[in-house]
Short mmCIF file of C-alpha atoms in Angstrom, two decimals:
data_model
loop_
_atom_site.label_atom_id
_atom_site.label_comp_id
_atom_site.label_asym_id
_atom_site.label_seq_id
_atom_site.Cartn_x
_atom_site.Cartn_y
_atom_site.Cartn_z
CA MET F 1 -0.68 0.43 -0.10
CA SER F 2 3.24 2.52 0.86
CA ASP F 3 4.61 1.47 -2.56
CA LEU F 4 1.10 2.09 -4.10
CA LEU F 5 1.07 5.83 -2.66
CA ALA F 6 4.54 6.65 -2.73
CA SER F 7 4.81 5.94 -6.36
CA ASP F 8 0.99 7.15 -7.19
CA PRO F 9 0.63 10.42 -5.32
CA LEU F 10 -3.26 10.32 -7.13
CA ALA F 11 -3.32 7.35 -5.14
CA GLY F 12 -3.72 8.58 -2.36
CA LEU F 13 -6.28 11.00 -2.83
CA TRP F 14 -9.30 7.95 -3.99
CA LEU F 15 -8.17 5.39 -1.31
CA GLY F 16 -9.41 8.78 0.39
CA ARG F 17 -12.51 9.55 -1.29
CA LEU F 18 -13.11 5.44 -1.51
CA LEU F 19 -13.19 5.55 2.38
CA VAL F 20 -15.71 8.62 2.97
CA ALA F 21 -17.87 6.53 0.31
CA MET F 22 -17.53 3.17 2.54
CA ALA F 23 -17.93 5.29 5.75
CA ALA F 24 -21.27 7.51 4.26
CA ALA F 25 -22.71 4.41 3.64
CA ILE F 26 -22.22 3.03 6.93
CA LEU F 27 -24.05 6.16 8.16
CA VAL F 28 -26.77 5.97 5.64
CA SER F 29 -27.55 2.23 6.42
CA VAL F 30 -26.83 2.48 10.30
CA THR F 31 -29.16 5.79 10.32
CA TYR F 32 -32.22 3.80 7.89
CA LEU F 33 -32.11 0.68 10.05
CA LEU F 34 -32.91 2.53 13.29
CA LEU F 35 -34.62 5.07 11.77
CA HIS F 36 -37.27 2.13 10.76
CA HIS F 37 -36.41 0.21 13.97
CA ALA F 38 -37.96 2.85 15.97
CA GLY F 39 -40.77 3.48 13.64
CA SER F 40 -41.29 -0.44 14.24
CA LEU F 41 -42.00 0.18 18.07
CA ARG F 42 -44.27 2.60 17.58
CA ARG F 43 -46.91 0.93 15.90
CA GLU F 44 -46.11 -1.53 17.46
CA THR F 45 -46.88 -0.26 20.56
CA ARG F 46 -50.03 2.07 19.35
CA ARG F 47 -51.07 -1.43 17.75
CA GLN F 48 -51.01 -2.96 21.00
CA GLN F 49 -52.59 -0.29 22.96
CA ARG F 50 -55.72 -0.04 20.12
CA VAL F 51 -56.02 -3.71 21.40
CA ALA F 52 -55.84 -3.04 25.06
CA ALA F 53 -57.53 0.24 25.14
CA ALA F 54 -61.09 -2.03 22.83
CA ALA F 55 -59.98 -5.32 25.38
CA GLU F 56 -61.41 -2.66 28.10
CA GLU F 57 -64.58 -1.75 25.34
CA LEU F 58 -65.57 -5.10 24.99
CA ALA F 59 -65.05 -7.39 28.00
CA PRO F 60 -68.51 -6.57 29.51
CA PHE F 61 -70.05 -7.79 26.19
CA LEU F 62 -67.43 -11.31 26.43
CA ALA F 63 -69.23 -11.26 29.92
CA GLY F 64 -72.21 -11.64 28.78
CA GLN F 65 -73.46 -7.80 28.22
CA ALA F 66 -76.29 -7.61 26.11
CA GLY F 67 -75.11 -6.04 22.82
CA ALA F 68 -71.91 -7.05 21.60
CA SER F 69 -72.72 -7.43 18.29
CA ASP F 70 -73.78 -3.68 18.35
CA ALA F 71 -70.28 -3.15 21.14
CA VAL F 72 -68.40 -5.11 18.41
CA ALA F 73 -69.23 -2.35 14.96
CA THR F 74 -68.33 0.10 17.43
CA ALA F 75 -65.07 -1.08 18.94
CA VAL F 76 -64.11 -2.07 15.08
CA ARG F 77 -64.77 2.24 13.67
CA SER F 78 -62.76 3.05 17.44
CA TRP F 79 -59.77 0.65 17.43
CA GLY F 80 -59.98 -0.92 14.39
CA ARG F 81 -60.37 -4.52 12.32
CA TYR F 82 -56.80 -5.81 14.14
CA ALA F 83 -57.26 -4.77 17.21
CA VAL F 84 -60.62 -5.82 17.71
CA ALA F 85 -60.39 -8.72 16.13
CA ALA F 86 -57.41 -10.01 17.66
CA VAL F 87 -59.38 -9.20 21.18
CA LEU F 88 -61.98 -12.20 19.93
CA ARG F 89 -59.70 -14.96 19.83
CA ARG F 90 -57.27 -14.10 22.80
CA ALA F 91 -60.86 -13.71 24.96
CA ARG F 92 -62.25 -17.28 22.96
CA ARG F 93 -59.21 -18.87 23.87
CA CYS F 94 -59.99 -18.76 27.44
CA LEU F 95 -63.84 -19.24 27.38
CA SER F 96 -65.54 -22.54 27.26
CA GLY F 97 -68.69 -23.39 26.41
CA ASP F 98 -71.86 -20.30 25.29
CA SER F 99 -69.43 -17.62 25.49
CA GLU F 100 -67.02 -19.89 23.36
CA ARG F 101 -69.44 -20.10 20.35
CA ALA F 102 -71.16 -16.62 20.81
CA VAL F 103 -67.17 -15.39 20.38
CA SER F 104 -66.75 -17.48 17.91
CA ASP F 105 -70.50 -16.00 16.11
CA LEU F 106 -68.92 -11.83 16.77
CA LEU F 107 -65.93 -13.21 13.92
CA GLU F 108 -67.82 -14.63 11.66
CA GLU F 109 -70.64 -11.72 12.02
CA MET F 110 -67.69 -9.09 11.51
CA GLY F 111 -66.61 -11.16 8.50
CA GLU F 112 -63.00 -12.47 10.29
CA THR F 113 -63.88 -15.16 9.72
CA ARG F 114 -64.30 -15.12 6.43
CA ARG F 115 -61.08 -12.85 5.74
CA LEU F 116 -58.88 -14.93 7.15
CA ALA F 117 -59.72 -18.02 5.37
CA ARG F 118 -59.31 -15.96 1.90
CA ALA F 119 -55.96 -15.67 2.74
CA ALA F 120 -55.06 -19.16 3.71
CA ARG F 121 -55.60 -19.86 0.14
CA ARG F 122 -53.29 -17.39 -1.27
CA GLY F 123 -49.09 -16.76 -0.72
CA GLY F 124 -46.37 -18.77 1.01
CA THR F 125 -46.80 -21.53 3.95
CA LEU F 126 -46.06 -18.80 5.93
CA ARG F 127 -48.35 -16.12 5.19
CA ARG F 128 -51.19 -18.51 4.76
CA GLY F 129 -50.06 -20.57 8.23
CA ARG F 130 -50.42 -17.45 10.02
CA ALA F 131 -54.28 -17.35 8.67
CA LEU F 132 -54.77 -20.84 9.46
CA ARG F 133 -53.33 -19.86 13.14
CA GLN F 134 -55.48 -17.30 13.55
CA LEU F 135 -58.06 -19.51 11.47
CA ALA F 136 -58.71 -21.44 13.98
CA SER F 137 -58.63 -19.18 16.93
CA CYS F 138 -61.60 -18.01 15.13
CA GLY F 139 -63.00 -20.85 16.35
CA GLY F 140 -67.04 -21.46 13.95
CA PRO F 141 -68.70 -24.09 11.18
CA SER F 142 -66.72 -21.33 8.37
CA ALA F 143 -63.54 -22.08 10.09
CA ARG F 144 -63.38 -25.42 10.38
CA ARG F 145 -65.37 -26.02 6.93
CA GLU F 146 -61.88 -24.11 6.15
CA LEU F 147 -59.21 -26.52 7.28
CA LEU F 148 -60.93 -29.62 6.82
CA ARG F 149 -60.32 -28.26 3.05
CA VAL F 150 -56.70 -27.94 3.62
CA THR F 151 -56.44 -31.53 5.86
CA ALA F 152 -55.83 -32.50 1.95
CA ASP F 153 -52.99 -29.63 0.68
CA ARG F 154 -50.15 -29.91 -1.41
CA GLN F 155 -47.51 -28.73 1.84
CA PRO F 156 -47.34 -30.88 4.58
CA ASP F 157 -46.15 -27.76 6.83
CA ILE F 158 -49.54 -26.61 6.07
CA ARG F 159 -50.65 -30.07 6.47
CA ARG F 160 -50.25 -30.00 10.05
CA ILE F 161 -51.36 -26.06 11.24
CA ALA F 162 -54.83 -27.49 9.33
CA ARG F 163 -54.81 -30.43 11.70
CA GLU F 164 -53.43 -29.01 15.06
CA GLY F 165 -56.10 -25.66 14.87
CA LEU F 166 -59.11 -28.83 14.11
CA VAL F 167 -57.20 -30.18 17.92
CA GLU F 168 -57.52 -26.83 19.31
CA LEU F 169 -61.47 -26.49 17.53
CA ARG F 170 -61.34 -29.09 20.00
CA ASP F 171 -65.79 -30.42 18.66
CA PRO F 172 -65.90 -34.65 18.67
CA PHE F 173 -66.75 -34.13 15.22
CA SER F 174 -62.78 -31.48 13.86
CA VAL F 175 -60.85 -33.48 16.98
CA ARG F 176 -61.89 -37.04 14.99
CA ALA F 177 -60.90 -35.41 10.97
CA ALA F 178 -57.41 -33.62 12.48
CA ILE F 179 -56.87 -37.91 13.60
CA ALA F 180 -58.14 -39.45 10.35
CA ALA F 181 -55.84 -36.39 9.14
CA PHE F 182 -52.70 -37.29 10.90
CA VAL F 183 -53.01 -40.75 10.97
CA GLY F 184 -53.37 -41.08 6.73
CA GLU F 185 -49.64 -40.06 6.84
CA THR F 186 -46.70 -41.16 6.58
CA ASP F 187 -43.51 -40.00 7.76
CA LEU F 188 -44.21 -37.45 9.80
CA PRO F 189 -41.15 -35.76 11.16
CA PRO F 190 -41.49 -37.36 15.45
CA SER F 191 -41.16 -33.65 16.44
CA TRP F 192 -44.79 -33.55 14.08
CA SER F 193 -46.12 -35.93 15.95
CA ARG F 194 -44.93 -35.49 19.70
CA ALA F 195 -46.75 -32.48 19.54
CA PHE F 196 -49.83 -33.67 17.93
CA PHE F 197 -50.13 -35.74 20.53
CA LEU F 198 -49.67 -33.47 22.81
CA ARG F 199 -52.55 -30.81 21.42
CA LEU F 200 -54.85 -33.54 22.05
CA ALA F 201 -53.99 -34.82 25.30
CA VAL F 202 -54.80 -31.22 26.37
CA TYR F 203 -57.83 -31.11 24.43
CA ALA F 204 -59.40 -34.31 24.33
CA PRO F 205 -57.24 -37.00 25.63
CA GLY F 206 -60.40 -39.06 25.82
CA GLU F 207 -59.89 -38.89 21.64
CA LEU F 208 -56.29 -39.96 22.10
CA ARG F 209 -56.70 -42.42 24.39
CA ARG F 210 -58.80 -43.81 21.84
CA LEU F 211 -56.49 -43.92 19.28
CA ALA F 212 -54.27 -45.68 21.67
CA ALA F 213 -56.36 -48.38 22.72
CA ALA F 214 -57.14 -49.27 19.45
CA HIS F 215 -53.93 -49.90 18.45
CA ASP F 216 -53.83 -48.58 14.88
CA LEU F 217 -50.64 -46.34 16.06
CA THR F 218 -47.25 -48.01 14.90
CA PRO F 219 -44.72 -48.72 17.51
CA GLU F 220 -43.16 -45.88 17.44
CA LEU F 221 -45.88 -43.56 17.95
CA GLU F 222 -47.49 -45.35 20.51
CA LYS F 223 -44.39 -44.94 22.42
CA PRO F 224 -45.37 -40.42 23.08
CA ALA F 225 -49.11 -40.02 22.85
CA LEU F 226 -48.35 -42.30 25.76
CA GLU F 227 -45.66 -39.88 26.99
CA ALA F 228 -48.13 -37.01 25.64
CA LEU F 229 -51.36 -38.63 28.32
CA ALA F 230 -48.64 -38.48 31.00
CA GLU F 231 -47.46 -35.16 30.53
CA SER F 232 -51.03 -33.21 30.70
CA GLY F 233 -51.56 -36.55 34.25
CA ASP F 234 -54.87 -37.75 32.18
CA VAL F 235 -55.98 -40.34 35.10
CA ALA F 236 -57.92 -42.38 32.54
CA ALA F 237 -55.31 -43.74 31.16
CA ALA F 238 -54.29 -46.20 33.72
CA PRO F 239 -55.90 -49.02 31.49
CA LEU F 240 -52.91 -47.79 28.72
CA ALA F 241 -50.82 -47.30 31.06
CA LEU F 242 -50.63 -50.92 33.16
CA ALA F 243 -51.03 -51.89 30.04
CA GLY F 244 -47.69 -50.30 28.80
CA VAL F 245 -45.54 -51.11 32.19
CA ARG F 246 -46.48 -55.41 30.55
CA SER F 247 -45.07 -54.79 27.51
CA PRO F 248 -42.81 -56.30 25.55
CA ALA F 249 -40.64 -53.13 24.52
CA ALA F 250 -38.66 -51.72 27.04
CA GLU F 251 -39.69 -48.28 25.49
CA MET F 252 -42.68 -48.43 25.96
CA ARG F 253 -42.56 -49.93 29.55
CA ALA F 254 -40.11 -46.57 30.62
CA ALA F 255 -43.53 -44.86 28.93
CA GLY F 256 -46.28 -46.67 30.74
CA VAL F 257 -44.11 -45.90 33.95
CA ARG F 258 -43.77 -42.35 33.14
CA LEU F 259 -47.81 -41.78 32.75
CA LEU F 260 -48.78 -43.99 36.13
CA GLY F 261 -45.79 -42.01 37.87
CA ALA F 262 -48.94 -38.68 35.88
CA ILE F 263 -51.11 -40.33 36.79
CA GLY F 264 -50.06 -40.08 40.87
CA ASP F 265 -52.16 -43.13 42.05
CA ARG F 266 -50.47 -44.67 45.36
CA ARG F 267 -52.31 -49.23 43.57
CA TRP F 268 -49.33 -48.17 41.57
CA ILE F 269 -46.84 -48.27 44.21
CA PRO F 270 -46.01 -52.41 43.43
CA ILE F 271 -46.06 -52.34 40.54
CA LEU F 272 -43.39 -49.65 39.92
CA THR F 273 -41.16 -51.41 43.23
CA ALA F 274 -41.34 -54.75 41.17
CA LEU F 275 -40.18 -52.17 37.76
CA LEU F 276 -37.69 -50.41 39.94
CA GLU F 277 -35.85 -54.39 38.78
CA ASP F 278 -36.31 -53.99 35.21
CA PRO F 279 -33.01 -54.65 32.94
CA GLU F 280 -33.12 -52.08 31.41
CA TRP F 281 -31.36 -49.17 32.81
CA PHE F 282 -34.21 -46.49 31.75
CA VAL F 283 -37.52 -48.14 32.93
CA ARG F 284 -35.70 -48.01 36.39
CA ALA F 285 -34.97 -44.26 36.16
CA ALA F 286 -38.95 -43.82 35.04
CA ALA F 287 -39.95 -46.28 38.30
CA ALA F 288 -37.73 -44.52 40.94
CA ARG F 289 -38.26 -41.25 40.09
CA ALA F 290 -41.79 -42.29 39.82
CA LEU F 291 -42.07 -43.08 43.33
CA GLY F 292 -41.28 -39.96 44.12
CA GLY F 293 -45.06 -38.39 43.71
CA LEU F 294 -46.24 -41.07 45.09
CA GLY F 295 -46.05 -39.91 48.48
CA LEU F 296 -43.77 -42.73 51.31
CA ASP F 297 -44.77 -46.43 51.40
CA HIS F 298 -42.52 -48.50 53.80
CA CYS F 299 -42.59 -50.83 50.12
CA SER F 300 -41.18 -48.27 47.44
CA LEU F 301 -38.43 -46.85 50.30
CA ALA F 302 -36.38 -50.79 50.92
CA ALA F 303 -36.75 -50.54 46.57
CA LEU F 304 -35.89 -46.98 46.58
CA GLY F 305 -32.77 -47.69 49.44
CA ALA F 306 -31.62 -50.33 47.13
CA GLY F 307 -31.95 -47.86 43.77
CA LEU F 308 -29.12 -46.16 45.60
CA ALA F 309 -26.80 -48.89 44.59
CA ASP F 310 -27.92 -48.86 40.96
CA THR F 311 -25.62 -50.12 37.98
CA HIS F 312 -26.61 -46.84 36.45
CA TRP F 313 -26.06 -43.42 37.57
CA TRP F 314 -29.15 -42.70 36.63
CA VAL F 315 -31.61 -44.84 38.45
CA ARG F 316 -28.72 -43.93 41.03
CA ALA F 317 -30.08 -39.89 40.88
CA ASN F 318 -33.06 -40.66 40.69
CA ALA F 319 -33.74 -42.91 43.39
CA ALA F 320 -32.11 -40.64 45.89
CA ARG F 321 -34.14 -37.58 44.52
CA SER F 322 -37.51 -39.82 45.14
CA LEU F 323 -35.66 -39.69 49.16
CA ALA F 324 -36.35 -36.92 48.93
CA ARG F 325 -39.08 -36.41 48.41
CA LEU F 326 -39.81 -38.78 50.43
CA GLY F 327 -39.76 -36.70 53.06
CA PRO F 328 -38.37 -37.35 57.50
CA GLU F 329 -37.89 -41.23 56.53
CA GLY F 330 -36.87 -40.73 52.72
CA MET F 331 -34.01 -38.08 54.46
CA TYR F 332 -33.12 -40.53 56.75
CA ARG F 333 -32.16 -43.61 54.05
CA LEU F 334 -30.21 -40.73 52.44
CA ALA F 335 -28.12 -39.80 55.59
CA ARG F 336 -27.68 -43.56 56.40
CA ALA F 337 -26.92 -44.29 52.33
CA ALA F 338 -24.57 -41.50 52.90
CA SER F 339 -22.65 -42.54 55.95
CA ALA F 340 -22.45 -46.03 55.80
CA GLY F 341 -24.04 -46.86 52.61
CA HIS F 342 -21.90 -48.47 49.66
CA GLY F 343 -20.26 -46.36 47.22
CA PHE F 344 -22.71 -46.02 44.40
CA ALA F 345 -24.67 -45.46 47.48
CA ARG F 346 -22.84 -42.34 48.85
CA GLN F 347 -22.40 -40.95 45.37
CA ALA F 348 -26.13 -40.27 44.73
CA ALA F 349 -26.86 -39.65 47.89
CA MET F 350 -24.67 -37.00 49.36
CA PRO F 351 -26.18 -34.04 46.24
CA GLU F 352 -29.29 -34.89 47.61
CA LEU F 353 -27.84 -34.93 50.94
CA LEU F 354 -26.69 -30.37 50.27
CA ARG F 355 -29.66 -29.28 47.87
CA LEU F 356 -32.39 -30.04 50.73
CA ALA F 357 -29.87 -27.92 53.26
CA ASP F 358 -28.82 -25.26 50.83
CA ALA F 359 -33.48 -24.84 50.06
CA PRO F 360 -35.53 -22.94 51.09
CA ALA F 361 -38.43 -25.16 53.58
CA ALA F 362 -41.02 -25.72 51.80
CA PRO F 363 -45.41 -23.54 52.94
CA PRO F 364 -47.54 -26.66 54.37
CA ARG F 365 -50.30 -28.10 51.77
CA ASP F 366 -53.30 -27.57 52.05
CA ASP F 367 -54.59 -30.81 50.03
CA ALA F 368 -58.65 -31.03 51.27
CA ALA F 369 -58.83 -27.79 50.35
CA THR F 370 -57.72 -27.45 46.91
CA ARG F 371 -59.46 -28.83 43.66
CA ASP F 372 -59.87 -28.21 40.12
CA LEU F 373 -61.90 -26.60 38.51
CA ALA F 374 -61.39 -27.36 34.90
CA PRO F 375 -65.21 -27.39 33.10
CA PRO F 376 -65.22 -31.83 32.14
CA LEU F 377 -63.81 -33.10 28.52
CA ASP F 378 -65.20 -34.88 25.97
CA ASP F 379 -65.84 -37.82 27.67
CA GLY F 380 -66.77 -36.58 30.83
CA SER F 381 -64.04 -38.01 33.02
CA THR F 382 -61.92 -34.03 34.68
CA ARG F 383 -58.63 -32.43 34.64
CA ASP F 384 -58.34 -33.86 38.60
CA LEU F 385 -55.19 -32.65 40.29
CA ALA F 386 -55.64 -34.11 43.31
CA VAL F 387 -52.54 -37.01 40.49
CA ALA F 388 -51.55 -34.26 38.31
CA SER F 389 -48.57 -34.80 40.17
CA MET W 1 -57.95 -9.59 27.46
CA ARG W 2 -57.61 -11.99 30.05
CA ARG W 3 -57.31 -9.73 32.89
CA PRO W 4 -60.21 -7.19 31.26
CA LEU W 5 -61.98 -10.20 30.68
CA ILE W 6 -61.79 -12.19 34.49
CA ALA W 7 -62.81 -8.48 35.65
CA ALA W 8 -65.85 -8.58 33.82
CA ILE W 9 -67.01 -12.36 34.78
CA LEU W 10 -66.27 -11.49 37.65
CA GLU W 11 -68.41 -7.59 38.34
CA ALA W 12 -70.80 -9.53 36.28
CA ALA W 13 -71.32 -12.03 39.12
CA GLY W 14 -71.08 -8.83 41.10
CA ILE W 15 -67.90 -9.50 43.07
CA PRO W 16 -66.50 -6.27 42.61
CA VAL W 17 -62.97 -7.04 41.26
CA ALA W 18 -59.68 -4.24 41.53
CA GLN W 19 -57.24 -4.24 38.23
CA PRO W 20 -54.03 -3.55 39.02
CA CYS W 21 -51.62 -2.32 36.51
CA ASP W 22 -48.32 -3.99 37.50
CA ALA W 23 -47.31 -6.83 39.46
CA GLU W 24 -45.57 -3.64 42.10
CA SER W 25 -49.49 -2.88 42.21
CA ALA W 26 -50.34 -5.94 42.15
CA MET W 27 -48.61 -6.94 45.60
CA ALA W 28 -49.40 -4.45 46.59
CA MET W 29 -52.83 -4.93 46.57
CA ALA W 30 -53.00 -8.31 47.65
CA ALA W 31 -50.26 -8.10 50.16
CA ASP W 32 -53.23 -5.36 52.15
CA PRO W 33 -55.05 -7.60 54.85
CA GLY W 34 -58.70 -6.32 53.54
CA THR W 35 -58.56 -8.55 49.51
CA ALA W 36 -61.09 -11.62 50.15
CA ALA W 37 -59.19 -13.41 47.34
CA LEU W 38 -56.39 -13.21 44.29
CA VAL W 39 -57.64 -14.89 40.99
CA LEU W 40 -53.73 -14.93 39.35
CA ASP W 41 -52.21 -16.03 36.37
CA ALA W 42 -49.92 -18.24 37.06
CA ASN W 43 -48.26 -18.11 33.70
CA VAL W 44 -46.96 -14.47 33.84
CA THR W 45 -43.83 -13.24 33.69
CA ARG W 46 -41.91 -11.26 35.26
CA PRO W 47 -41.83 -12.51 38.48
CA SER W 48 -43.50 -15.56 37.49
CA GLY W 49 -47.26 -16.25 39.36
CA ALA W 50 -45.24 -19.08 41.07
CA GLU W 51 -43.06 -16.60 41.84
CA PHE W 52 -45.25 -14.30 42.78
CA LEU W 53 -47.12 -16.29 45.65
CA ARG W 54 -44.34 -17.31 47.50
CA LYS W 55 -43.68 -13.33 47.91
CA LEU W 56 -47.07 -12.70 48.49
CA ARG W 57 -46.96 -15.70 50.78
CA HIS W 58 -44.22 -13.90 52.81
CA ARG W 59 -45.47 -11.04 52.56
CA ARG W 60 -48.52 -11.98 54.82
CA ARG W 61 -46.05 -14.09 57.21
CA GLY W 62 -47.74 -17.36 55.96
CA HIS W 63 -50.88 -16.18 54.87
CA PRO W 64 -52.45 -15.09 51.39
CA PRO W 65 -55.30 -15.06 50.31
CA PRO W 66 -57.76 -17.36 49.10
CA THR W 67 -55.66 -17.79 45.30
CA VAL W 68 -57.58 -19.11 42.11
CA ALA W 69 -54.82 -19.61 40.31
CA LEU W 70 -55.80 -19.51 35.93
CA LEU W 71 -53.83 -22.51 33.83
CA GLN W 72 -53.74 -23.47 30.72
CA PRO W 73 -55.05 -26.11 29.68
CA GLY W 74 -52.00 -29.31 30.79
CA GLN W 75 -49.36 -27.80 32.63
CA ALA W 76 -48.98 -30.76 35.26
CA CYS W 77 -45.54 -29.38 36.80
CA LEU W 78 -47.28 -26.27 37.76
CA ARG W 79 -50.80 -27.31 38.34
CA SER W 80 -48.43 -29.02 41.59
CA ALA W 81 -46.00 -26.38 41.97
CA MET W 82 -49.15 -23.81 42.51
CA ARG W 83 -51.04 -26.25 44.31
CA GLU W 84 -47.65 -27.05 46.63
CA LEU W 85 -47.27 -22.99 47.06
CA GLY W 86 -50.84 -22.58 48.28
CA ALA W 87 -53.95 -22.39 45.57
CA LYS W 88 -57.38 -23.02 46.87
CA ARG W 89 -58.84 -22.92 43.56
CA LEU W 90 -56.90 -23.61 39.99
CA VAL W 91 -59.18 -22.88 36.71
CA SER W 92 -57.93 -24.49 33.01
CA GLU W 93 -58.13 -22.51 30.43
CA PRO W 94 -60.11 -22.48 28.49
CA PHE W 95 -63.07 -21.68 31.30
CA ASP W 96 -66.79 -21.28 31.30
CA PRO W 97 -67.18 -17.43 33.29
CA ALA W 98 -70.09 -19.24 35.61
CA HIS W 99 -67.09 -22.13 36.53
CA LEU W 100 -64.56 -19.17 37.77
CA VAL W 101 -66.89 -16.80 39.56
CA ALA W 102 -68.63 -20.61 41.32
CA ALA W 103 -64.33 -20.47 41.79
CA VAL W 104 -63.87 -16.78 43.47
CA LEU W 105 -67.40 -17.48 45.61
CA GLY W 106 -65.37 -20.70 46.63
CA THR W 107 -62.60 -19.75 48.67
CA GLN W 108 -64.25 -17.46 50.70
CA GLY W 109 -67.84 -20.02 51.38
CA ARG W 110 -70.05 -18.80 49.71
CA LEU W 111 -70.90 -21.47 47.92
CA GLY W 112 -70.42 -25.08 47.87
CA GLU W 113 -67.91 -26.89 47.00
CA PRO W 114 -68.47 -27.51 42.58
CA ALA W 115 -69.90 -30.97 41.36
#
């Protein structure tokens, strides 16, 4: 560079001009980005303010006050279609029963469902997917019709969003249509199947139980189905869990154990205790973890004490954690293992004891006063919290 | 949307409601001995619903107002956490407005246990 500058006196001038031009370009780009960001932020803030104002205005009507249609029309004029539709869609997600249907009708009446159905037919996958998700949150017969149509779309992503949307509509017809579309698919990514089952477990656990019990699923799909039921702590899935723990496939046994643990019925303690001797370590680890949530029992205390000396560290760690959850008697076992136990048992017990020493005291539980007031599900069962731990 | 909707549902049932605008004022209201019941969205952030209840227990020296915790569907872990922290009633979304009213009245002993 210095040679070039020495040989050509004009080169320095050109270089200086180039640097100035580059600096100016960078300055212009940064200024543009900052202004664009500030503009977007301002627009989004205004949009949120309009949504909040529309929510305040519409809330009494969504809670049952007469004149909701007129109120929606007025709110659209005051706060815009976007804000009112956002409020109604969010309200529909919160509500069930007649209130939910009333909100769907309002969305239909203001033309939001029709607009979204149109938007779901054109544009790229991203835009169509967003429209379909919003359509599913509108609910109602028009949304269902459009989602059903799209379950046969060419795009796998769009079909997935349509299936999930149908499940979120929660009525038996839509849920069964979504299941039929799901079963008809081949080579779905595992994460899609898991997400679908989790949605089913939440919105229509009865249908998921029926699907798993009918053995319509491949063995690869049965396991995530059981795990989804375990995630939601579905009490009525106990027969499926018991069938799972008797399965010759270890993965299914582990899924069954997790489901039994999530159900939390103390009657399953002997079964879970026996599974602490399963040949597969991950089944033993799942059983050790599940036993910790079922309360104090002398069988499980002894079995978890023995689990502290298991050959696999995961089983030992879960056994130690479960003993800590079983209260003073479990802690006594841990202390004994830490002071005079087998080398493995000592290693498993010590960290748990140290963790307990650092943990703040838990507040007293008020089980008798705690009830789950979730609405009855489609099959008449209830989401019983007492067993969801 | 949840806060104004819940307030409207409770007010429609004749239950007077105060709506805090942020976490600090919510804590101040909930810690007031005159507060009869608290409806808490368990999924709030900064602080989380569980953290809020924990702090409230501390502020009220282990005797927080009877709490109705609102949960999303599923959320088995959060349910047990709220239960452990002393929430008296747990209501899952989507809920029927009548269930929410029953839950709040139930914390006051003004209604029989739900069927």
